[in-house]
Coordinates of C-alpha atoms in Angstrom, one line a residue:
Chain A
M1 CA 0.0 -0.1 -0.1
V2 CA 1.2 3.6 -1.0
W3 CA 0.6 6.2 1.7
E4 CA 0.6 10.1 1.5
T5 CA 0.8 12.4 4.1
V6 CA -1.2 15.6 4.1
I7 CA 0.1 18.4 6.5
G8 CA -1.3 21.7 7.7
L9 CA 0.6 23.9 9.8
E10 CA -0.7 26.5 12.4
V11 CA 2.4 29.0 13.2
H12 CA 2.2 31.3 16.1
V13 CA 4.4 34.3 15.7
Q14 CA 5.1 36.4 18.8
L15 CA 4.6 40.0 17.3
A16 CA 7.6 42.3 18.3
T17 CA 5.7 45.3 19.8
K18 CA 7.0 47.0 22.9
S19 CA 4.0 46.7 24.9
K20 CA 0.9 43.9 24.9
L21 CA -1.9 43.7 22.4
F22 CA -4.6 45.4 24.9
S23 CA -2.5 46.8 27.8
G24 CA 0.5 48.9 28.3
S25 CA 2.5 46.5 29.8
S26 CA 5.8 45.6 28.8
I27 CA 6.8 42.2 27.0
T28 CA 10.5 41.7 27.6
F29 CA 11.6 38.4 27.6
G30 CA 13.0 37.0 30.7
A31 CA 11.4 39.5 33.2
A32 CA 10.9 38.2 36.9
P33 CA 7.4 36.6 37.1
N34 CA 4.6 38.6 37.0
T35 CA 6.5 42.0 37.0
Q36 CA 4.9 42.6 33.5
A37 CA 1.4 41.8 34.6
N38 CA -1.0 44.7 35.3
I39 CA -4.5 44.9 36.4
F40 CA -5.7 44.7 32.9
D41 CA -3.4 41.4 32.3
L42 CA -4.9 39.9 35.7
A43 CA -8.2 40.4 34.4
M44 CA -9.5 42.6 37.3
P45 CA -13.1 43.7 37.2
G46 CA -13.7 47.2 35.2
T47 CA -10.6 47.1 33.1
L48 CA -11.1 47.2 29.2
P49 CA -8.8 46.6 26.5
V50 CA -7.2 49.2 24.4
M51 CA -5.6 47.8 21.0
N52 CA -2.0 48.2 20.1
E53 CA -1.6 50.0 16.5
A54 CA 1.6 48.3 16.0
A55 CA 0.3 44.9 16.1
L56 CA -2.2 45.9 13.6
R57 CA 0.4 47.1 11.4
M58 CA 2.4 44.3 11.7
A59 CA -0.2 41.8 10.8
V60 CA -1.3 43.9 7.6
K61 CA 2.6 44.0 6.7
F62 CA 2.7 40.2 7.0
G63 CA -0.6 40.2 4.8
L64 CA 0.8 42.2 2.2
A65 CA 4.0 40.3 2.1
I66 CA 1.9 36.9 1.1
D67 CA -0.1 38.9 -1.3
A68 CA -3.0 38.2 1.1
E69 CA -6.8 39.9 1.3
I70 CA -6.5 42.3 4.0
G71 CA -9.6 42.3 5.9
R72 CA -11.0 46.0 5.9
K73 CA -13.0 45.4 8.7
S74 CA -11.7 42.7 11.3
V75 CA -13.7 41.6 14.4
F76 CA -12.5 40.1 17.5
D77 CA -14.2 37.2 19.2
R78 CA -14.0 35.7 22.5
K79 CA -12.8 32.1 22.7
N80 CA -14.0 30.7 25.9
Y81 CA -12.3 28.1 28.1
F82 CA -11.0 28.0 31.8
Y83 CA -7.5 27.7 32.6
P84 CA -5.7 29.3 35.3
D85 CA -3.0 31.1 32.9
L86 CA -6.0 32.6 31.3
P87 CA -7.3 35.1 33.6
K88 CA -10.2 36.4 31.8
G89 CA -11.7 32.9 31.0
Y90 CA -11.5 33.6 27.5
Q91 CA -8.8 34.3 24.6
V92 CA -9.5 37.4 22.6
S93 CA -8.8 36.3 18.9
Q94 CA -10.5 36.5 15.5
L95 CA -12.8 34.0 14.2
D96 CA -14.9 35.0 11.1
F97 CA -13.4 38.1 10.2
P98 CA -9.3 38.0 10.5
T99 CA -7.0 40.7 9.7
V100 CA -5.3 38.5 7.1
G101 CA -7.2 36.6 4.8
K102 CA -6.0 34.1 1.9
G103 CA -2.6 34.3 1.0
E104 CA 0.1 32.4 -0.6
L105 CA 3.7 31.4 0.1
E106 CA 6.4 29.9 -2.5
I107 CA 8.7 27.5 -1.3
A108 CA 12.0 25.9 -2.3
L109 CA 11.9 22.3 -2.8
E110 CA 15.0 19.9 -2.6
D111 CA 15.0 19.3 -6.3
G112 CA 15.3 22.9 -6.8
S113 CA 11.9 23.3 -8.1
T114 CA 9.3 25.5 -6.2
K115 CA 5.6 25.1 -4.9
V116 CA 3.3 27.5 -3.8
V117 CA 1.7 26.9 -0.5
G118 CA -1.8 28.4 0.1
I119 CA -2.1 30.4 3.3
T120 CA -5.9 30.2 4.7
R121 CA -5.7 33.2 6.9
A122 CA -3.5 34.7 9.7
H123 CA -5.1 36.3 12.8
I124 CA -4.5 38.5 15.7
E125 CA -5.1 37.1 19.2
E126 CA -3.3 37.2 22.3
D127 CA -1.2 35.0 24.4
A128 CA -1.9 33.2 27.4
G129 CA 0.5 33.1 30.8
K130 CA 2.5 30.3 31.8
S131 CA 1.6 27.5 34.2
L132 CA 4.7 25.9 36.1
H133 CA 3.9 22.5 37.6
E134 CA 7.0 21.8 39.7
D135 CA 8.1 22.7 43.0
F136 CA 5.1 24.0 44.8
Q137 CA 3.9 21.5 47.2
G138 CA 1.1 20.2 45.0
L139 CA 0.1 23.7 43.7
T140 CA 0.7 25.0 40.3
G141 CA 2.6 28.4 39.9
I142 CA 1.1 30.8 37.3
D143 CA 3.3 33.5 35.6
L144 CA 1.3 35.9 33.6
N145 CA 4.0 38.1 32.2
R146 CA 3.4 36.6 28.8
A147 CA -0.7 36.9 29.1
G148 CA -1.6 39.3 26.6
T149 CA 1.4 39.3 24.3
P150 CA 0.3 39.8 20.7
L151 CA 0.6 36.9 18.3
L152 CA -0.2 36.3 14.6
E153 CA -1.6 33.0 14.2
I154 CA -0.8 31.9 10.6
V155 CA -2.7 28.8 9.1
S156 CA -1.7 27.1 5.9
E157 CA -4.0 25.0 3.7
P158 CA -3.4 21.4 4.2
E159 CA -1.0 21.1 1.2
L160 CA 2.1 20.1 2.6
A161 CA 3.1 16.8 1.0
N162 CA 5.8 15.7 3.5
A163 CA 8.1 16.5 6.5
K164 CA 10.5 18.4 4.3
E165 CA 8.0 20.6 2.7
A166 CA 6.6 21.5 5.9
V167 CA 10.3 22.5 7.4
A168 CA 10.7 24.5 4.1
Y169 CA 7.3 26.2 4.6
L170 CA 8.4 27.2 8.2
K171 CA 11.7 28.2 7.2
K172 CA 10.5 30.6 4.3
L173 CA 7.9 32.0 6.7
H174 CA 10.7 32.6 9.4
S175 CA 12.6 34.4 6.9
I176 CA 9.7 36.6 5.8
I177 CA 9.0 37.3 9.3
R178 CA 12.3 38.4 10.2
Y179 CA 12.6 40.4 7.0
L180 CA 9.5 42.3 8.1
G181 CA 11.1 42.7 11.4
I182 CA 7.7 41.8 12.7
S183 CA 9.2 38.9 15.0
D184 CA 12.4 37.8 16.1
G185 CA 11.2 34.4 15.2
N186 CA 13.1 32.7 17.8
M187 CA 12.0 29.3 18.1
A188 CA 13.9 28.1 21.6
Q189 CA 12.2 31.4 23.3
G190 CA 9.0 30.7 22.0
S191 CA 8.5 33.8 19.5
M192 CA 7.7 31.2 16.9
R193 CA 5.6 27.8 17.9
C194 CA 4.3 25.4 15.4
D195 CA 1.3 22.9 15.6
A196 CA 1.0 20.5 12.9
N197 CA -2.0 18.9 11.6
V198 CA -1.2 15.4 10.1
S199 CA -3.3 12.7 8.1
V200 CA -2.4 10.1 5.9
R201 CA -4.4 8.8 3.0
K202 CA -4.0 6.0 0.3
K203 CA -2.1 7.5 -2.5
G204 CA -4.6 9.0 -5.3
D205 CA -7.7 9.2 -2.6
T206 CA -9.3 12.7 -2.7
E207 CA -10.9 12.7 0.6
L208 CA -8.8 13.7 3.6
G209 CA -8.0 11.3 6.4
T210 CA -8.7 11.9 10.3
R211 CA -6.1 14.3 11.3
T212 CA -4.2 14.5 14.6
E213 CA -2.6 17.9 15.8
I214 CA 0.7 17.7 17.4
K215 CA 1.7 20.5 19.5
N216 CA 4.8 21.5 21.2
I217 CA 7.3 21.6 18.3
N218 CA 9.7 23.9 18.9
S219 CA 12.7 23.7 16.4
F220 CA 12.9 23.1 12.6
R221 CA 14.5 19.7 13.1
F222 CA 11.7 18.5 15.3
V223 CA 9.0 19.7 13.0
E224 CA 10.6 17.2 10.5
K225 CA 10.9 14.3 13.1
A226 CA 7.5 14.7 14.8
I227 CA 5.7 14.7 11.4
L228 CA 7.6 11.6 10.2
H229 CA 6.9 9.9 13.3
E230 CA 3.1 10.6 13.4
A231 CA 2.6 9.8 9.8
E232 CA 4.4 6.4 10.7
R233 CA 2.2 6.0 13.6
Q234 CA -0.9 6.5 11.7
I235 CA 0.1 4.0 8.8
D236 CA 0.8 1.5 11.2
I237 CA -2.7 1.8 13.1
I238 CA -4.5 1.8 9.8
E239 CA -2.8 -1.1 8.4
D240 CA -3.4 -2.9 11.4
G241 CA -7.0 -2.5 10.9
G242 CA -7.5 0.2 13.6
R243 CA -8.8 4.0 13.0
I244 CA -7.3 7.3 13.7
V245 CA -8.9 9.2 16.5
Q246 CA -9.1 13.1 16.0
E247 CA -6.8 14.5 18.9
T248 CA -4.3 16.5 20.2
R249 CA -0.9 14.9 20.6
L250 CA 2.1 16.0 22.3
Y251 CA 5.5 15.8 20.6
D252 CA 8.1 14.4 23.0
A253 CA 11.4 15.4 21.6
D254 CA 13.6 13.3 24.1
K255 CA 11.8 10.0 23.4
N256 CA 11.1 11.1 19.5
E257 CA 7.2 10.0 19.9
T258 CA 3.8 11.9 20.3
R259 CA 1.6 10.9 22.8
S260 CA -2.2 11.6 23.3
M261 CA -3.0 14.9 25.0
R262 CA -6.6 15.4 25.0
S263 CA -9.3 14.6 22.6
K264 CA -9.9 17.8 20.6
E265 CA -12.9 19.6 21.7
V266 CA -15.4 20.5 19.1
A267 CA -15.2 23.9 17.8
N268 CA -18.1 25.3 19.3
D269 CA -17.2 24.3 22.7
Y270 CA -15.2 27.2 22.9
R271 CA -18.6 29.0 22.5
Y272 CA -17.0 31.7 20.3
F273 CA -19.0 35.1 20.4
P274 CA -18.0 38.6 19.2
E275 CA -16.0 40.5 21.8
P276 CA -18.2 43.2 23.3
D277 CA -15.2 45.1 24.5
L278 CA -13.7 45.9 21.4
L279 CA -15.3 47.5 18.4
P280 CA -14.5 46.5 14.9
I281 CA -11.1 47.3 13.4
V282 CA -11.4 49.4 10.0
I283 CA -8.6 49.4 7.7
D284 CA -8.8 52.1 5.0
E285 CA -6.9 52.1 1.5
A286 CA -4.7 55.0 2.7
Y287 CA -3.6 52.6 5.8
I288 CA -3.0 49.6 3.8
E289 CA -0.8 51.9 1.3
A290 CA 1.3 53.4 4.0
V291 CA 1.9 50.0 5.6
R292 CA 2.8 48.8 1.8
A293 CA 5.5 51.7 1.5
E294 CA 7.1 50.3 4.7
L295 CA 7.7 46.9 3.2
P296 CA 11.3 45.9 2.6
E297 CA 12.5 44.1 -0.4
L298 CA 11.4 40.5 0.4
P299 CA 13.6 37.2 -0.1
N300 CA 12.4 36.3 -3.6
A301 CA 12.7 39.9 -5.1
K302 CA 16.3 40.1 -3.4
R303 CA 17.2 36.9 -5.0
E304 CA 16.3 37.8 -8.5
R305 CA 18.1 41.0 -8.0
F306 CA 21.2 39.0 -6.7
V307 CA 20.8 37.0 -9.9
S308 CA 20.7 39.7 -12.2
Q309 CA 22.9 42.6 -10.6
Y310 CA 25.6 40.2 -9.4
E311 CA 25.1 37.4 -11.7
L312 CA 25.0 34.8 -9.0
S313 CA 23.6 31.4 -9.7
E314 CA 19.7 30.9 -8.3
Y315 CA 20.9 28.6 -5.9
D316 CA 23.5 30.8 -4.2
A317 CA 21.5 34.0 -4.6
G318 CA 18.5 31.8 -2.7
V319 CA 20.9 30.6 0.1
I320 CA 22.1 34.5 0.7
A321 CA 18.7 36.0 0.6
S322 CA 17.1 33.6 2.7
S323 CA 18.2 35.9 5.7
R324 CA 18.0 39.8 5.3
Q325 CA 21.0 40.0 7.7
M326 CA 23.3 37.6 5.5
A327 CA 22.0 39.6 2.4
D328 CA 22.8 42.9 3.9
F329 CA 26.3 41.5 5.1
F330 CA 27.0 40.2 1.5
E331 CA 26.2 43.4 -0.1
E332 CA 28.6 45.2 2.2
V333 CA 31.2 42.8 1.4
V334 CA 30.8 43.1 -2.5
A335 CA 30.6 46.7 -2.1
I336 CA 34.1 46.7 -0.6
C337 CA 35.8 43.8 -2.6
K338 CA 33.8 44.2 -6.1
D339 CA 33.6 40.5 -6.7
A340 CA 30.0 39.1 -5.9
K341 CA 30.9 35.4 -6.4
L342 CA 33.8 35.3 -4.3
S343 CA 31.9 37.4 -1.9
S344 CA 29.0 34.7 -2.0
N345 CA 31.2 31.8 -1.5
W346 CA 33.0 33.3 1.3
V347 CA 29.8 34.6 3.3
S348 CA 27.6 31.5 2.6
V349 CA 30.4 28.8 2.9
D350 CA 33.6 29.7 4.8
L351 CA 32.0 32.3 7.2
Q352 CA 28.8 30.1 7.5
A353 CA 30.8 27.2 8.8
V354 CA 32.2 29.4 11.3
L355 CA 29.0 30.8 12.5
N356 CA 27.4 27.1 12.6
K357 CA 30.2 26.0 14.7
Q358 CA 30.4 28.9 16.9
D359 CA 26.5 28.7 17.1
L360 CA 26.4 32.6 16.1
E361 CA 24.1 34.6 13.6
I362 CA 25.7 36.4 11.3
E363 CA 24.9 39.9 13.1
N364 CA 27.7 38.7 15.8
S365 CA 30.1 37.7 12.9
P366 CA 33.5 37.6 14.5
I367 CA 34.7 38.8 11.2
S368 CA 33.0 42.0 9.9
A369 CA 31.8 42.8 6.5
E370 CA 34.6 45.3 6.3
R371 CA 37.2 42.7 7.3
L372 CA 36.0 40.1 5.0
G373 CA 35.6 42.5 2.0
G374 CA 39.3 43.6 2.6
L375 CA 40.4 40.0 2.6
I376 CA 38.7 39.1 -0.8
A377 CA 39.8 42.4 -2.4
R378 CA 43.6 41.1 -1.7
I379 CA 42.5 37.7 -3.5
K380 CA 40.9 39.7 -6.3
D381 CA 43.8 41.8 -6.8
K382 CA 46.4 38.7 -6.5
T383 CA 48.0 39.9 -3.5
I384 CA 47.1 36.5 -2.2
S385 CA 46.1 33.2 -3.7
S386 CA 42.8 31.9 -2.6
K387 CA 44.5 28.9 -0.6
I388 CA 46.8 31.6 1.5
A389 CA 43.3 33.6 1.8
K390 CA 42.2 30.7 4.0
T391 CA 45.2 31.2 6.2
V392 CA 44.4 34.8 6.7
F393 CA 40.7 34.1 7.3
E394 CA 41.9 31.7 10.1
A395 CA 44.2 34.2 11.4
M396 CA 41.2 37.0 11.4
L397 CA 39.1 34.7 13.7
E398 CA 41.8 34.9 16.2
S399 CA 42.3 38.8 15.8
E400 CA 41.1 42.0 15.0
Q401 CA 43.5 42.8 12.7
S402 CA 42.8 43.6 8.8
A403 CA 43.8 41.2 6.2
D404 CA 46.3 43.5 5.1
E405 CA 47.7 43.5 8.5
I406 CA 48.0 40.0 8.8
I407 CA 49.4 39.5 5.3
A408 CA 52.2 42.2 6.1
S409 CA 53.1 40.8 9.7
Q410 CA 53.1 37.1 8.6
G411 CA 54.8 38.0 5.2
L412 CA 51.9 36.2 3.2
K413 CA 52.3 38.5 0.0
Q414 CA 52.3 36.4 -3.0
V415 CA 55.4 36.3 -5.0
T416 CA 54.5 37.7 -8.6
D417 CA 58.1 38.8 -9.2
S418 CA 59.0 36.7 -12.3
G419 CA 62.5 36.6 -11.6
A420 CA 61.6 35.2 -8.1
I421 CA 59.6 32.7 -9.5
E422 CA 62.0 31.8 -12.2
K423 CA 64.7 31.2 -9.5
L424 CA 62.4 28.7 -7.7
V425 CA 61.6 26.8 -10.6
D426 CA 65.2 26.6 -12.0
E427 CA 65.9 24.9 -8.3
V428 CA 63.3 22.4 -8.4
I429 CA 64.3 21.4 -11.7
A430 CA 68.0 21.1 -11.0
N431 CA 67.1 19.1 -7.5
N432 CA 64.7 16.7 -9.2
P433 CA 66.6 15.4 -12.3
E434 CA 64.8 11.9 -12.1
Q435 CA 61.4 13.6 -12.2
V436 CA 62.3 15.8 -15.1
E437 CA 63.6 12.8 -16.9
Q438 CA 60.1 11.2 -16.4
Y439 CA 58.3 14.1 -17.5
R440 CA 60.3 14.7 -20.6
S441 CA 59.7 11.2 -21.6
G442 CA 55.9 11.8 -21.6
K443 CA 54.7 11.0 -17.9
E444 CA 53.2 14.4 -17.5
K445 CA 51.4 13.6 -14.4
V446 CA 54.6 14.5 -12.6
F447 CA 53.9 18.1 -13.4
A448 CA 51.7 18.2 -10.3
F449 CA 55.1 17.0 -8.1
F450 CA 56.8 20.1 -9.5
I451 CA 53.9 22.6 -8.6
G452 CA 54.0 21.0 -5.1
Q453 CA 57.6 21.3 -4.6
A454 CA 57.7 25.0 -5.8
M455 CA 54.8 25.8 -3.8
K456 CA 56.5 24.3 -0.8
A457 CA 59.4 26.1 -1.7
S458 CA 57.7 29.3 -1.8
R459 CA 55.6 28.5 1.5
G460 CA 52.4 28.7 -0.5
K461 CA 53.1 32.1 -1.7
A462 CA 54.1 31.9 -5.4
N463 CA 51.4 33.0 -7.8
P464 CA 49.9 29.8 -9.2
E465 CA 49.4 30.9 -12.7
Q466 CA 52.8 32.5 -13.2
L467 CA 54.4 29.4 -11.7
N468 CA 52.5 27.2 -13.9
T469 CA 53.6 28.8 -16.9
L470 CA 57.2 29.0 -16.1
L471 CA 57.3 25.4 -15.2
K472 CA 56.0 24.5 -18.4
Q473 CA 58.2 26.6 -20.4
K474 CA 61.3 25.4 -18.5
L475 CA 60.6 21.7 -18.7
K476 CA 60.0 21.6 -22.5
A477 CA 63.3 23.4 -22.7
Chain B
M1 CA -35.5 25.3 18.5
A2 CA -35.9 23.0 21.4
L3 CA -33.1 22.6 24.0
E4 CA -32.8 19.7 26.3
Q5 CA -31.9 19.5 29.6
S6 CA -28.8 17.7 28.9
D7 CA -27.6 20.4 26.5
V8 CA -28.2 22.7 29.6
E9 CA -26.2 20.6 31.8
K10 CA -23.3 20.5 29.0
I11 CA -23.6 24.3 28.8
A12 CA -23.1 24.5 32.4
Q13 CA -20.4 22.3 32.8
L14 CA -18.2 24.2 30.1
A15 CA -19.1 27.8 31.8
R16 CA -18.3 26.0 35.2
L17 CA -21.5 27.0 36.7
D18 CA -23.1 24.7 39.3
V19 CA -26.6 24.1 38.1
D20 CA -28.4 21.1 40.0
A21 CA -31.1 18.9 38.4
N22 CA -34.0 20.9 39.6
E23 CA -32.3 24.2 38.6
A24 CA -31.5 22.7 35.1
Q25 CA -35.2 21.9 34.6
E26 CA -36.2 25.6 35.1
V27 CA -33.2 27.1 33.3
T28 CA -34.0 24.6 30.3
K29 CA -37.5 26.2 30.1
R30 CA -36.2 29.8 30.4
I31 CA -33.7 29.5 27.7
S32 CA -36.1 27.7 25.4
S33 CA -38.2 30.6 25.5
I34 CA -35.6 32.8 24.6
L35 CA -34.6 30.6 21.6
E36 CA -38.5 30.5 20.5
L37 CA -37.9 34.4 20.6
I38 CA -34.8 34.0 18.3
D39 CA -36.6 31.4 16.1
Q40 CA -39.2 34.1 15.5
M41 CA -36.7 36.6 14.5
Q42 CA -34.9 33.9 12.2
D43 CA -38.3 34.5 10.0
V44 CA -37.0 38.3 9.2
N45 CA -35.5 38.7 5.8
T46 CA -32.0 39.8 6.6
K47 CA -30.7 39.2 3.1
N48 CA -29.5 42.8 2.7
V49 CA -28.3 43.2 6.1
A50 CA -24.5 42.9 7.3
P51 CA -23.9 41.1 10.2
L52 CA -23.5 43.3 13.3
A53 CA -20.3 42.8 15.1
H54 CA -21.2 45.4 17.6
P55 CA -24.2 47.5 18.8
F56 CA -22.2 50.8 18.5
D57 CA -21.9 52.1 15.2
A58 CA -18.2 53.0 15.8
I59 CA -14.8 51.7 15.0
Q60 CA -12.1 51.0 17.2
R61 CA -9.6 53.4 18.3
L62 CA -6.0 52.3 18.5
R63 CA -3.2 53.2 21.1
P64 CA 0.5 53.7 20.0
D65 CA 2.8 50.9 21.2
E66 CA 4.1 52.3 24.1
V67 CA 4.8 50.8 27.5
T68 CA 2.8 52.8 30.2
E69 CA 2.6 50.3 32.9
T70 CA 5.0 49.8 35.9
D71 CA 5.6 46.9 37.9
Q72 CA 2.8 46.5 40.4
R73 CA 3.6 43.0 41.6
E74 CA 3.9 43.5 45.2
Y75 CA 0.8 45.6 45.3
L76 CA -1.3 43.1 43.3
Q77 CA 0.0 40.1 45.2
A78 CA -1.0 41.4 48.4
I79 CA -4.6 40.5 47.6
A80 CA -3.9 37.0 46.0
P81 CA -4.6 34.2 48.1
A82 CA -1.2 32.6 47.8
T83 CA 2.0 33.4 46.0
Q84 CA 5.4 32.4 46.0
D85 CA 8.8 33.5 44.1
G86 CA 6.3 36.0 42.5
L87 CA 4.2 33.4 41.1
Y88 CA 0.3 33.2 41.8
L89 CA -0.3 29.9 43.2
V90 CA -3.4 27.8 42.3
P91 CA -4.7 24.3 42.8
K92 CA -2.6 22.2 40.9
V93 CA -3.6 21.7 36.9
I94 CA -2.1 18.9 35.0
E95 CA -4.0 18.3 31.5

């Protein structure tokens, strides 16, 4: 039996406002418990919500970035449920009239092709507080600092066909929200959280199978693992003659398994109704156009520009453009060294390897764009070979010096003086008569041996092209 | 639209309201009569009427994104039944 997986993602993005959605409390991460929870956040009687304009603007910005319909009139609703970290007894959300309607997101697949994934909607809602179940002698501790933090919940169509597509979608979403500056997208801190709706069906079936919702997925890697695991679990159940129960499951990264949390309450158990404390939000064309004018160049547009302006390959341009910070860094480097291809390689390969190893973002790169540009400029003007450049790069990691300073102090300047190179070549030929004989009798492979010897003698500094030419001439003589 | 007593009991449970069997019977009657009124209203032709989100014909005013609140934890926790390490304590809840 051939099965196919159908995945839809619900992604909660914490909006990067300074204050809460409906109150003037701060939302700084890591503050001491309940120091950012005021009388409104605690749902004291008589308090009323006042909507934060920045949260609305960020939602609209996202909507424009995914070509979505912007709700000219959005309405908040109460989603009612009881939990101690939700003091009001309801979450304010948007049910029928979300701020962002249907849109789409283009994702890159592994084979290099692209796929357009539908986004059903994105609505603004408030976050709940945190419950801590440990260490309180049988009681639960409640921290309401997070209660009322503005979230944008982005709901995709069930159009993702496997775990890899889900990861690609999530990464693209992450890239876009960071480009827009509407969230830091930090999954470890919970600024971006993902729930996955997963179902399986026989290949070719048009009806969707019963789905489960997996919660608590807080890294790109876990998304892939959780989905793979859940799809397998479902297939096993069906093949054993069982049936899937619609429920919420929790992903346990330590055990790499999902386990049942609770049967999904049917939708109307939340008894949604329009929030009487808030009037409808009305957005006019002028507002939308003002937000549109604030949109930065987005990843796809940047990728295309990098291809046409810098003649990068689609792939290289895509890698660089996936992060606004990396793209900015790259353009700074190019401005200094004037070589886009070299810059792209050094930024996305050499520097990225260092960043990965040290677990750093490019904003905190140990080598600034200015220093890297200075290094590449010396490769381009042939002061150093690309091999020596790696040595200089390593040295730059250990110091604050510029490439020029390191090249000067370590005497790494490439030897381009043809007299000096000629001398090297003569020596190598004189010292290795046996190999010279072999070469001259037609064993051309020996040529690499001569290059190696000459390079060694110059401590890697001989200009490779000049060396090549001269060696060939002399050996033929 | 008729309402069963079991519906009332379910709604009461969801709303965490303590409604005993006698009350439930009475409440079922009263809510049913409200629903009858709604049934009557359903007959009105509302084809050209946009759904009403709020009885006031006004739009929401927005506030600039500024932190205006200061830390009032000490003051607010003074009236809480139980606190520890800055947390509000409640009876244990585990899903």
